[in-house]
Tab-separated table of C-alpha atoms and ligand atoms in Angstrom:
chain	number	residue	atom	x	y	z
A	1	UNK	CA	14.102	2.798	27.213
A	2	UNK	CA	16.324	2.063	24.592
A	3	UNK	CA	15.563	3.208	21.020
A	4	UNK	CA	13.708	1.016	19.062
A	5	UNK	CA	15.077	-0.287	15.231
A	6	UNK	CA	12.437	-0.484	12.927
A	7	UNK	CA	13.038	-2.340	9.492
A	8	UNK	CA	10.644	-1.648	6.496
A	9	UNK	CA	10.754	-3.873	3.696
A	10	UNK	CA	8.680	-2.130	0.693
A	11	UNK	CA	10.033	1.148	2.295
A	12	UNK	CA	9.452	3.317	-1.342
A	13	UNK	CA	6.064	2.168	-1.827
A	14	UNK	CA	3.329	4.428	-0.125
A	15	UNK	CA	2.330	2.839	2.766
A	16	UNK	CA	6.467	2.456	3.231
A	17	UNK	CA	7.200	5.472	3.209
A	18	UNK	CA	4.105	6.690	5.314
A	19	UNK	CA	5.125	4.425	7.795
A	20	UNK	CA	9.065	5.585	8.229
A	21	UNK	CA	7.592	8.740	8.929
A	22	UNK	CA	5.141	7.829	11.814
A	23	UNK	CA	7.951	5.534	13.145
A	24	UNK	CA	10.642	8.383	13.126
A	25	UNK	CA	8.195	10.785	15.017
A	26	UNK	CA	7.913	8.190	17.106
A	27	UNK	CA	11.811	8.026	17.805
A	28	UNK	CA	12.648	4.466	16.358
A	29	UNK	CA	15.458	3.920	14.239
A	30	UNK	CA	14.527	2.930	10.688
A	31	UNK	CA	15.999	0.735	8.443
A	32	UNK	CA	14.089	0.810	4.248
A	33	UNK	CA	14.853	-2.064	2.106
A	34	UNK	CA	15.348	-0.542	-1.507
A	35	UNK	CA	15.610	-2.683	-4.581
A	36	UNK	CA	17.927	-2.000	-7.461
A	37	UNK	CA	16.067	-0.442	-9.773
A	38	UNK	CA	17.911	0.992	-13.316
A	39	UNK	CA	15.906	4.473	-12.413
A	40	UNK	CA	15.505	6.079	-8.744
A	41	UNK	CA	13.035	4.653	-7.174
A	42	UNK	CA	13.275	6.709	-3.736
A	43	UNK	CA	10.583	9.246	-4.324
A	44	UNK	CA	8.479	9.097	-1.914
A	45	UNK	CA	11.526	8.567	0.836
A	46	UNK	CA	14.129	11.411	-0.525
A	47	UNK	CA	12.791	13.851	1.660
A	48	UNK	CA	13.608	11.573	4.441
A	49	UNK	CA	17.013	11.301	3.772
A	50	UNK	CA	17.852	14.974	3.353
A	51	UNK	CA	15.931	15.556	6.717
A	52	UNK	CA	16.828	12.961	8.984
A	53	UNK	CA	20.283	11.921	10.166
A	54	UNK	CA	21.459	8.691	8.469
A	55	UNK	CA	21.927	7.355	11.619
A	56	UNK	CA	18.059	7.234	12.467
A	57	UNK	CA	17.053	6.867	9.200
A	58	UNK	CA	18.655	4.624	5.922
A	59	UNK	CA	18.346	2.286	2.956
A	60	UNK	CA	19.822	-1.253	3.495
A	61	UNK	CA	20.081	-2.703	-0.701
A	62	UNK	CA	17.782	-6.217	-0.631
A	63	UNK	CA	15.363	-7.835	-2.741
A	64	UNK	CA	12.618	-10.007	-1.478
A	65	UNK	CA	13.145	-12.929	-4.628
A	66	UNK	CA	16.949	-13.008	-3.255
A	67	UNK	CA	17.433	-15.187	0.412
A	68	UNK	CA	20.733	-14.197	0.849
A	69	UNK	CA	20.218	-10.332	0.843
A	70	UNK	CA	17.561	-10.349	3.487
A	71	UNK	CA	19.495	-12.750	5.565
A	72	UNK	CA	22.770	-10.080	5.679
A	73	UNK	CA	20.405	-7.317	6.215
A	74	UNK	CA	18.928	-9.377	9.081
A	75	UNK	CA	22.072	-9.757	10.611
A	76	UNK	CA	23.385	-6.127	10.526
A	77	UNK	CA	20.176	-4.506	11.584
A	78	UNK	CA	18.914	-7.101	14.158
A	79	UNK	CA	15.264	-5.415	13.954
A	80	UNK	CA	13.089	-4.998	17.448
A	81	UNK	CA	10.320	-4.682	14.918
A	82	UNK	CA	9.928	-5.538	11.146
A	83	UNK	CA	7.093	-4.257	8.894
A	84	UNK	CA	6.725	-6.198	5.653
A	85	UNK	CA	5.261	-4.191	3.311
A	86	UNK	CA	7.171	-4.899	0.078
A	87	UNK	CA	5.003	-6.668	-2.886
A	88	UNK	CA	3.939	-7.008	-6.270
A	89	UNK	CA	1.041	-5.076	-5.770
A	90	UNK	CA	-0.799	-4.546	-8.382
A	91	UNK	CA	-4.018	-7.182	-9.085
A	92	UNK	CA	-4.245	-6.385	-12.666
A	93	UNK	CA	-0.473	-7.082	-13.655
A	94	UNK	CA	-0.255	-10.126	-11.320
A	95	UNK	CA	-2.024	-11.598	-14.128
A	96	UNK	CA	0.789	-10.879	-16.174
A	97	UNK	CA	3.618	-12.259	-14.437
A	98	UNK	CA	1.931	-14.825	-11.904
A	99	UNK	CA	5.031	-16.469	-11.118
A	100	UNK	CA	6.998	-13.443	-10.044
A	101	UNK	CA	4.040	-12.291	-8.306
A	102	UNK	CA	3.989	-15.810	-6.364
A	103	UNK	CA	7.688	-15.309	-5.761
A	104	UNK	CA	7.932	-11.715	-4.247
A	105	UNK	CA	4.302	-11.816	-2.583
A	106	UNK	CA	5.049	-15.420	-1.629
A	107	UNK	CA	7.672	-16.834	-1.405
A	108	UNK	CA	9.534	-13.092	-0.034
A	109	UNK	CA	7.932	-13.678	3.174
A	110	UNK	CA	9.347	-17.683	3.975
A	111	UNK	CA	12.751	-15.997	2.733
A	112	UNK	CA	12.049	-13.256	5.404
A	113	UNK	CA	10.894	-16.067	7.832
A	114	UNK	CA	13.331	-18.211	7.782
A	115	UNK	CA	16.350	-15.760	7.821
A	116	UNK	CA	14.884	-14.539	11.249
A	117	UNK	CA	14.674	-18.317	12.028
A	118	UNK	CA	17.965	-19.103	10.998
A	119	UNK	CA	19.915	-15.975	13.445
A	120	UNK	CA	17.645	-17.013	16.329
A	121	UNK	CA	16.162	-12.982	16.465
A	122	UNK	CA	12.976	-12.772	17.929
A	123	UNK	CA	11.112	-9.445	16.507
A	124	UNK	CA	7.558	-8.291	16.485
A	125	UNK	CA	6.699	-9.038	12.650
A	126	UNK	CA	4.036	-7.214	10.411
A	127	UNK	CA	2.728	-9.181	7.524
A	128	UNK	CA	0.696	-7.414	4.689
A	129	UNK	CA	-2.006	-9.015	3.866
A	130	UNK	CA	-5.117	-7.930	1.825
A	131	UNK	CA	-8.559	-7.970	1.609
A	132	UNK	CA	-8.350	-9.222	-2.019
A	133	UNK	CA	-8.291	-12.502	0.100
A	134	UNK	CA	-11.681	-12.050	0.595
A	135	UNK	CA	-11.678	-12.055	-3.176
A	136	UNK	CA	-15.647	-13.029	-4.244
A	137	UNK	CA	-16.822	-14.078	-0.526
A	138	UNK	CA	-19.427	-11.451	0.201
A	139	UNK	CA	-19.400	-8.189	2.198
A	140	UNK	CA	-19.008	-7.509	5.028
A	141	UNK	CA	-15.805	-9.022	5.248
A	142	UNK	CA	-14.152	-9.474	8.933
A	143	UNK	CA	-10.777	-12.004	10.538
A	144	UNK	CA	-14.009	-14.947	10.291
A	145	UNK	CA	-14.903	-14.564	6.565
A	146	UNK	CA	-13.854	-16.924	4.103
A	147	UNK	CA	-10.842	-16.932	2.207
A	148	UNK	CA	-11.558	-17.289	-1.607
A	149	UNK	CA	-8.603	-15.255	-3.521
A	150	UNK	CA	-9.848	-14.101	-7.686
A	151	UNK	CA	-5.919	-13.526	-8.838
A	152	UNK	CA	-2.556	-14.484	-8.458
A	153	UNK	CA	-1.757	-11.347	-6.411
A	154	UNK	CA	-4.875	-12.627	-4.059
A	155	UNK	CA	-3.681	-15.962	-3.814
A	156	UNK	CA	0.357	-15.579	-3.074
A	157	UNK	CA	-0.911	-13.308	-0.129
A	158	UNK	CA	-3.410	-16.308	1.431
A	159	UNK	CA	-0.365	-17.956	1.119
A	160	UNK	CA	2.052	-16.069	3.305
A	161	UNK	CA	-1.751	-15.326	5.794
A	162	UNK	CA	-1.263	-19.055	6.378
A	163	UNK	CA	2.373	-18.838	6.237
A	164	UNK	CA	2.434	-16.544	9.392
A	165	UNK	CA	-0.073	-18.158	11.166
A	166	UNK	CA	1.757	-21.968	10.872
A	167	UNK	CA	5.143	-20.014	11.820
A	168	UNK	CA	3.437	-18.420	15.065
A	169	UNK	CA	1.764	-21.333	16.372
A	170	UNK	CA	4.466	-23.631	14.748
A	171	UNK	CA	7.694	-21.842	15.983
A	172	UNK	CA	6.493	-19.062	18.406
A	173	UNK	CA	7.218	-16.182	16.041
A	174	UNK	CA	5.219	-13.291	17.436
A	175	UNK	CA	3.906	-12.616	13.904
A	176	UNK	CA	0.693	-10.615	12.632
A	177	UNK	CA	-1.516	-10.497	9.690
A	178	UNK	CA	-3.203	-6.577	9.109
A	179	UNK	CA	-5.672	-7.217	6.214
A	180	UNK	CA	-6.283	-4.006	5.397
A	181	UNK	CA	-8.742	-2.981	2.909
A	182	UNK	CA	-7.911	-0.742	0.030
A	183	UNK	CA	-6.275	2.813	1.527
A	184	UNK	CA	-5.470	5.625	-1.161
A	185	UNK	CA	-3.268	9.155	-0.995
A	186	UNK	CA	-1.535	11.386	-2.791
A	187	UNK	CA	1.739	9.236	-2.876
A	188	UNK	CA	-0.446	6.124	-3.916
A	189	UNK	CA	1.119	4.665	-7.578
A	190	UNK	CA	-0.113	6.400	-10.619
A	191	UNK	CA	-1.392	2.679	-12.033
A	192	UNK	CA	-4.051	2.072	-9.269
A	193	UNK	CA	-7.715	3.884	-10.270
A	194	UNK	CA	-7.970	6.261	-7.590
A	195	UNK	CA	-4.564	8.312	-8.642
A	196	UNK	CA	-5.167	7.620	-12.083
A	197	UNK	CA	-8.916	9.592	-12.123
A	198	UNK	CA	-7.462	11.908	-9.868
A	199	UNK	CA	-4.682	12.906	-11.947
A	200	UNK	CA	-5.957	12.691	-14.825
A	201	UNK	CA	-8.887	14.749	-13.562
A	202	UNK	CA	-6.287	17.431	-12.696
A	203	UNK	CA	-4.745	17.062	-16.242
A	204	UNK	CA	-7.710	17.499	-18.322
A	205	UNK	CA	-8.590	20.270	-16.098
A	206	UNK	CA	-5.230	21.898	-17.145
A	207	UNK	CA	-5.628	21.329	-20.846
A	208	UNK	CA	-3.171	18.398	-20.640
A	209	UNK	CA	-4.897	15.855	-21.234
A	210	UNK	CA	-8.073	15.068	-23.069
A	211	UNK	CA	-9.988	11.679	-22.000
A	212	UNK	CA	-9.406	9.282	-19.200
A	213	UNK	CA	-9.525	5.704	-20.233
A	214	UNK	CA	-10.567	3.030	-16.903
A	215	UNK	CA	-12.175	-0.391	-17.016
A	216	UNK	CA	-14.920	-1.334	-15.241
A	217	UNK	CA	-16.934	1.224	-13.139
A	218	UNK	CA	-19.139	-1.318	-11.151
A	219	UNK	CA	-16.659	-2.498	-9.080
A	220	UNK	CA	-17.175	-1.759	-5.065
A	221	UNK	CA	-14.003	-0.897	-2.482
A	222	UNK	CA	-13.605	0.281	0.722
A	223	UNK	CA	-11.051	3.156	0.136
A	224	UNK	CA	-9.398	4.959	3.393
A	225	UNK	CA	-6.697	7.007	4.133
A	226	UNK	CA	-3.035	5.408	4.137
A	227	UNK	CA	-1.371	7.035	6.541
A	228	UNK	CA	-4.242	5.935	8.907
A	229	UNK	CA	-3.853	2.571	8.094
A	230	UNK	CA	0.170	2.434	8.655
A	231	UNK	CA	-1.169	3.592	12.596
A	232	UNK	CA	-3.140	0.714	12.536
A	233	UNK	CA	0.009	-1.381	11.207
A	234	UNK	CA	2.379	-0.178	14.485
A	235	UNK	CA	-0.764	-0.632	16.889
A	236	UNK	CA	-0.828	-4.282	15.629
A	237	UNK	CA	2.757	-4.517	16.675
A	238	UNK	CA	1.866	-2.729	20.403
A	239	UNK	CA	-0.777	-5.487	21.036
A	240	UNK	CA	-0.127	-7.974	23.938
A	241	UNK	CA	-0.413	-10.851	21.597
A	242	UNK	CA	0.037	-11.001	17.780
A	243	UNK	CA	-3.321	-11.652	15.775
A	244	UNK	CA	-4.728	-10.768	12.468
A	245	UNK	CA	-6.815	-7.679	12.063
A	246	UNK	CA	-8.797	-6.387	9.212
A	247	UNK	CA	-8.745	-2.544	8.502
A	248	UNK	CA	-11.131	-0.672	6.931
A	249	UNK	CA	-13.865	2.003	6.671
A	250	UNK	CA	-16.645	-0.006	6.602
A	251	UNK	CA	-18.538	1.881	3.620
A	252	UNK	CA	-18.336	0.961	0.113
A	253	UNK	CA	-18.122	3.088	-3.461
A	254	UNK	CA	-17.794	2.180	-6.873
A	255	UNK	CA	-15.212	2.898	-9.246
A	256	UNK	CA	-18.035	5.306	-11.063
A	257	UNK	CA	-18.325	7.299	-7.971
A	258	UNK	CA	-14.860	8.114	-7.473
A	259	UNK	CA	-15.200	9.477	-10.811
A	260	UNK	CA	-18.062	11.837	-10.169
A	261	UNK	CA	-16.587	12.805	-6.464
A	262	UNK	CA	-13.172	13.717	-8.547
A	263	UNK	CA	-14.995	15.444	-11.581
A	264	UNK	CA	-17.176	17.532	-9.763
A	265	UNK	CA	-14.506	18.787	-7.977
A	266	UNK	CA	-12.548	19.646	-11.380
A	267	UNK	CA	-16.453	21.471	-12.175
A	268	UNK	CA	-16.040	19.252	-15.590
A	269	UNK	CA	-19.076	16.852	-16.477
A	270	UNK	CA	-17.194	13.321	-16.572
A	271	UNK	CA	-19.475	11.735	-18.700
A	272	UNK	CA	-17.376	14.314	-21.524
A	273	UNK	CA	-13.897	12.637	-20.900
A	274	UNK	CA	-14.412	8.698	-19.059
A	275	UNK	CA	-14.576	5.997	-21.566
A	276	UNK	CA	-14.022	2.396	-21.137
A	277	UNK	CA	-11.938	-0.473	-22.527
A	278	UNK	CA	-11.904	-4.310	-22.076
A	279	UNK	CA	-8.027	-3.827	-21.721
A	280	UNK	CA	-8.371	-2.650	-18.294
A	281	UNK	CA	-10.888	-5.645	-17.144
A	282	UNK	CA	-9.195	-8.261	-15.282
A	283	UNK	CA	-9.927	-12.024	-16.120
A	284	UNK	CA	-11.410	-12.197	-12.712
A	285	UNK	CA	-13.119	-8.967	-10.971
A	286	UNK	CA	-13.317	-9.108	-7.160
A	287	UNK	CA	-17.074	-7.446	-7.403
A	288	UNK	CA	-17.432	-5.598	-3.453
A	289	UNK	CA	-15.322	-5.260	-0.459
A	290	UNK	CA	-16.436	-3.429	2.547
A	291	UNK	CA	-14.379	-4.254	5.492
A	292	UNK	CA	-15.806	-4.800	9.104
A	293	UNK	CA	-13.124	-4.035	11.989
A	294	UNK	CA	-15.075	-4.113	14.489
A	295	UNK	CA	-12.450	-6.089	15.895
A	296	UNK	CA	-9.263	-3.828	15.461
A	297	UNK	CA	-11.331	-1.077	16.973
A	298	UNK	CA	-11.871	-3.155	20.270
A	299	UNK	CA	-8.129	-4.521	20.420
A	300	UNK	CA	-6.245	-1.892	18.881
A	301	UNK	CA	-8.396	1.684	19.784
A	302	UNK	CA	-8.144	1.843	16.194
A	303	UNK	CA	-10.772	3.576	13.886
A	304	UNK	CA	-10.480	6.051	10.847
A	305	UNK	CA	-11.366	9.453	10.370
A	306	UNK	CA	-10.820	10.611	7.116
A	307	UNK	CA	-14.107	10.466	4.835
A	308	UNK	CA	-14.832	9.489	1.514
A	309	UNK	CA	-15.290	12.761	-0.162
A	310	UNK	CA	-12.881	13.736	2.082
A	311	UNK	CA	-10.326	11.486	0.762
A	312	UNK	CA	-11.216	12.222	-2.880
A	313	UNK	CA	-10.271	15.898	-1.797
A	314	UNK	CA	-7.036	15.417	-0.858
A	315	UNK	CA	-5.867	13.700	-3.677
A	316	UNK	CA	-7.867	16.181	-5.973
A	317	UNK	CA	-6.359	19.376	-4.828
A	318	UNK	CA	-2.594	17.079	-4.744
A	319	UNK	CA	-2.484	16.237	-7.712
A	320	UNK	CA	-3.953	19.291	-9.247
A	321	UNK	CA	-1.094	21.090	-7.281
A	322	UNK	CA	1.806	18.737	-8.587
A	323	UNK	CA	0.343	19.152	-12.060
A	324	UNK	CA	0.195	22.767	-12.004
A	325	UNK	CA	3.860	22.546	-10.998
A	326	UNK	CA	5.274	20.422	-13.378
A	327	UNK	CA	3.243	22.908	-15.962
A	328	UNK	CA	5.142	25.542	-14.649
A	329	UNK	CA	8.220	24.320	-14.429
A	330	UNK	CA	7.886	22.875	-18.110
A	331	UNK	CA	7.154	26.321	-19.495
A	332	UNK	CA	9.917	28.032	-17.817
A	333	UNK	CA	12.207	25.162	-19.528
A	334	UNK	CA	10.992	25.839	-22.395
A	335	UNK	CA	11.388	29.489	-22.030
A	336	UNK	CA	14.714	29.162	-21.398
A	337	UNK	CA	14.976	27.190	-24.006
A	338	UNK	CA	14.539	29.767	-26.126
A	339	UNK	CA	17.783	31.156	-27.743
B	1	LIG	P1	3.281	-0.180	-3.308
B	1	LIG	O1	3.160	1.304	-3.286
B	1	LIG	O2	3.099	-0.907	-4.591
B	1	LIG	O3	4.753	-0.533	-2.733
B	1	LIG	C1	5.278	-1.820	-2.843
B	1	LIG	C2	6.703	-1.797	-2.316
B	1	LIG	O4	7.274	-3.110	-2.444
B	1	LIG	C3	7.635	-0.843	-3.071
B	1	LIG	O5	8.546	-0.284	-2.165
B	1	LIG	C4	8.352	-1.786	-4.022
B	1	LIG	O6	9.612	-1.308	-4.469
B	1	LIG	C5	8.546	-2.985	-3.093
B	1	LIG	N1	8.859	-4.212	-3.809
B	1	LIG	C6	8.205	-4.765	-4.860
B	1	LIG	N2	8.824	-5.906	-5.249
B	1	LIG	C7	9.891	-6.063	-4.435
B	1	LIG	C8	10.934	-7.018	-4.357
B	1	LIG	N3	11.004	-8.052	-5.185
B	1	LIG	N4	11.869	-6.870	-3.394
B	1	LIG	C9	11.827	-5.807	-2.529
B	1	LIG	N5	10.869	-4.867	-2.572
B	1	LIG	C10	9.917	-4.991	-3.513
B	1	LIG	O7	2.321	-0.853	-2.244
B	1	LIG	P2	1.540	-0.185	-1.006
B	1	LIG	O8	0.248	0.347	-1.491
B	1	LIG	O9	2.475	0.671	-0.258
B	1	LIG	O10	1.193	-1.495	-0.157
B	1	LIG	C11	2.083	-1.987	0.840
B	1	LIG	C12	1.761	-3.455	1.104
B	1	LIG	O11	0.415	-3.575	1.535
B	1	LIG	C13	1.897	-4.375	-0.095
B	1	LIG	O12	2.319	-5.629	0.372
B	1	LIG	C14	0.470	-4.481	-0.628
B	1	LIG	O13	0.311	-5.690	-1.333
B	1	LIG	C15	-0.310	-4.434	0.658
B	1	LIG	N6	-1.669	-3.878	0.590
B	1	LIG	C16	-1.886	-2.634	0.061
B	1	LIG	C17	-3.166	-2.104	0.081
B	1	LIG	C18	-3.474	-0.735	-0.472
B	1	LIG	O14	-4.652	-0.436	-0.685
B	1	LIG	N7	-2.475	0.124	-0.677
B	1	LIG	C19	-4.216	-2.844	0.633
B	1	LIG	C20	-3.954	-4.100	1.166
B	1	LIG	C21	-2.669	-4.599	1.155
B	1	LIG	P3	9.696	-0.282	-5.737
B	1	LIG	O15	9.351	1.087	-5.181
B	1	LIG	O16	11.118	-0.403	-6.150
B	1	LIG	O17	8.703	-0.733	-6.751
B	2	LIG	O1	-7.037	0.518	-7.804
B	2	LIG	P1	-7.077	-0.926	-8.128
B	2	LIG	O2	-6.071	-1.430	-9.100
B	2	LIG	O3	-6.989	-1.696	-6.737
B	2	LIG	P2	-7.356	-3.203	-6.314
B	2	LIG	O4	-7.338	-4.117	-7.462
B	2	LIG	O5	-8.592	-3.133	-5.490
B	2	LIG	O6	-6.095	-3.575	-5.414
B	2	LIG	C1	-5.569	-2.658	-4.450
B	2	LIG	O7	-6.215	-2.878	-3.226
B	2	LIG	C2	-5.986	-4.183	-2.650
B	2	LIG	C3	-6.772	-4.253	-1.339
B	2	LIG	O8	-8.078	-4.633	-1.606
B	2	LIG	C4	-4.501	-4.352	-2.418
B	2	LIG	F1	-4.245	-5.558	-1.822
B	2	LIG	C5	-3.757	-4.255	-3.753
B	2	LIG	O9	-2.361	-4.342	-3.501
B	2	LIG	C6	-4.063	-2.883	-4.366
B	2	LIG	O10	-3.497	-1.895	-3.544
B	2	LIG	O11	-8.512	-1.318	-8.683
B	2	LIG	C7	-9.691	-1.018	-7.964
B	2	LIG	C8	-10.905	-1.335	-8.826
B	2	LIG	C9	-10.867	-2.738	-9.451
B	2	LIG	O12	-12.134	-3.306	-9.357
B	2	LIG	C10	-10.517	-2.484	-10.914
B	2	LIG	O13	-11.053	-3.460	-11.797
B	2	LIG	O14	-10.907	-0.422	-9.920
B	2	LIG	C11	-11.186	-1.141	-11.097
B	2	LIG	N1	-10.663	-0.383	-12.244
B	2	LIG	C12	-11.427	0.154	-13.233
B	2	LIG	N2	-10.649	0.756	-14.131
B	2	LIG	C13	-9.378	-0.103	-12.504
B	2	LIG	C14	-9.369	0.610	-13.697
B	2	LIG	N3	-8.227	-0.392	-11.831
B	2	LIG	C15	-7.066	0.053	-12.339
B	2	LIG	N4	-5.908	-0.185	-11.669
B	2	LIG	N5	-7.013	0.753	-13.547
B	2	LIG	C16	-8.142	1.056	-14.257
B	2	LIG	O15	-8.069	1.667	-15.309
């Protein structure tokens, strides 16, 4: 069988750059879209380029707000199979700047849509969706519960869920929505709470830091492992017929507890070094999401395995272990520094 070409828009985002590397091991060709950006943004991907050959692995330069680069990239890649991960992501600062939000989270996926239209190719799509959809419709939330979005972010991505599903029924596009549930890691951005208590955990623990500063501690998410979920993300792509899945755990912590899990680990009492401030409350607050998927279980064989403390773990001892490097390497600048 001929090797498969993968493209990955949102390739330097976590879940991006987890998913080049399943893809790779799984012998496709990959294609990243990177967006200018006036400082590297190919972190979590450079260790991709200096270990695979640029012929199974590159960046194509695109931008999701601009048509006219996704439609060239679309015609010199010709994807088999495209995962479209890129976003605004953040739920806090989509409140910020709704309109970009709208256009990137939005409007990025018609552009996407119709360049794919427009050169008659006929891949397997992967839309990211979210289970800030869900936004305040109770728990458990599965593909049946309703859709009732609390933020900009949350509403631009109902928008491209019913997007995809009028373009598959519509024109045939073999299209599918994963609405995954919140999914954490080492690589996940430094803005989002889990890395935030877990680094700063691992800074305060170091001396570097003295207090950790979150917003509200009530709040209840289904966190799993990302590169778990990006399996469940080609899976959806494997099925016989495109459909929309939810991914998740299917248990449900609060904000607080992450805390404890992480400071307990550091052996510091958090109560010390958490406080709270009304500039990190949203206007909205999506209250509880635990995720049922029951159904991508069935369909897909999917189901996760890492745990919850398990999870907190891993980013613990990561980010302790990047910290403790940085401290390093800082001191023996400064060393030799010295004249
Ligand atoms: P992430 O780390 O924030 O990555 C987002 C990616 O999108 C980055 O590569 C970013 O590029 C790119 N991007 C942003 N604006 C763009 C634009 N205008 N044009 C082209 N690329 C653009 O997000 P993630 O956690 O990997 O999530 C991946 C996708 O899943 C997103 O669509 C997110 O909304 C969705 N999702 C995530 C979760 C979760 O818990 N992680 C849950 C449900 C759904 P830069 O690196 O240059 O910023
Ligand atoms: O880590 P968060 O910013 O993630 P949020 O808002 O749940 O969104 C993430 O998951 C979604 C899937 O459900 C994705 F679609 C989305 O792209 C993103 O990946 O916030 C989690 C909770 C919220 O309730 C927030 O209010 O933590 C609360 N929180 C408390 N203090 C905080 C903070 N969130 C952030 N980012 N920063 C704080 O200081």
């Amino acid at each position: 069988m001929p090797r498969r070409t993968a493209l990955i828009t949102g390739v330097t985002g976590q879940d991006g750059s987890y998913l080049a590397e399943l893809l790779l091991a799984k012998d496709y060709r990959v294609f990243g879209v990177v967006r200018q950006s006036s400082v590297f943004n190919t972190g979590r991907i450079d260790h991709l380029f200096e270990k695979v050959d640029s012929s199974r692995f590159d960046y194509v330069r695109g931008d999701l707000t601009d048509g006219s680069s996704l439609g060239r990239l679309l015609r010199l890649i010709k994807p088999d199979e495209i995962y479209h991960l890129g976003a605004q992501s953040h739920v806090q600062v989509s409140f910020e700047i709704p309109e970009y939000t709208a256009d990137a989270d939005g409007l990025g996926l018609v552009r996407l849509l119709e360049g794919v239209r427009e050169l008659d190719l006929r891949p397997r799509i992967y839309n990211a969706c979210s289970s800030e959809m869900f936004g305040s419709a109770p728990p458990p939330q599965d593909e049946t519960s309703p859709l009732q979005p609390c933020s900009p972010y949350a509403a631009a991505k109902v928008f491209a869920y019913h997007l995809a599903r009028v373009y598959r029924s519509g024109y045939g596009t073999w299209i599918a929505n994963g609405i995954l549930f919140n999914h954490e890691s080492p690589r996940r951005g430094e803005r989002f709470v889990t890395r935030k208590i877990t680094r700063a955990a691992a800074r305060i623990k170091l001396g570097l830091q003295d207090e950790l500063v979150l917003g509200n501690l009530s709040a209840l998410r289904d966190w799993g492992y990302a590169p778990e979920y990006v399996d469940a993300m080609w899976r959806m792509l494997q099925a016989s017929e495109p459909g929309d899945f939810v991914i998740a755990t299917g248990e449900s912590h609060s904000v607080q507890e992450f805390v404890e899990a992480t400071f307990a680990l550091a052996g510091l009492d958090w109560r010390r070094y958490v406080r709270t401030d009304p500039a990190y409350l949203r206007p909205v607050e999506v209250d509880a999401l635990r995720g049922d998927a029951s159904l991508a279980r069935r369909v897909l064989g999917w189901q996760p395995c890492v745990n919850f403390p398990e999870l907190v773990r891993i980013m613990w001892e990561a980010d302790l272990q990047r910290e403790r490097i940085l401290l390093e390497g800082t001191a023996a600048h400064a060393a030799a520094a010295v004249p």
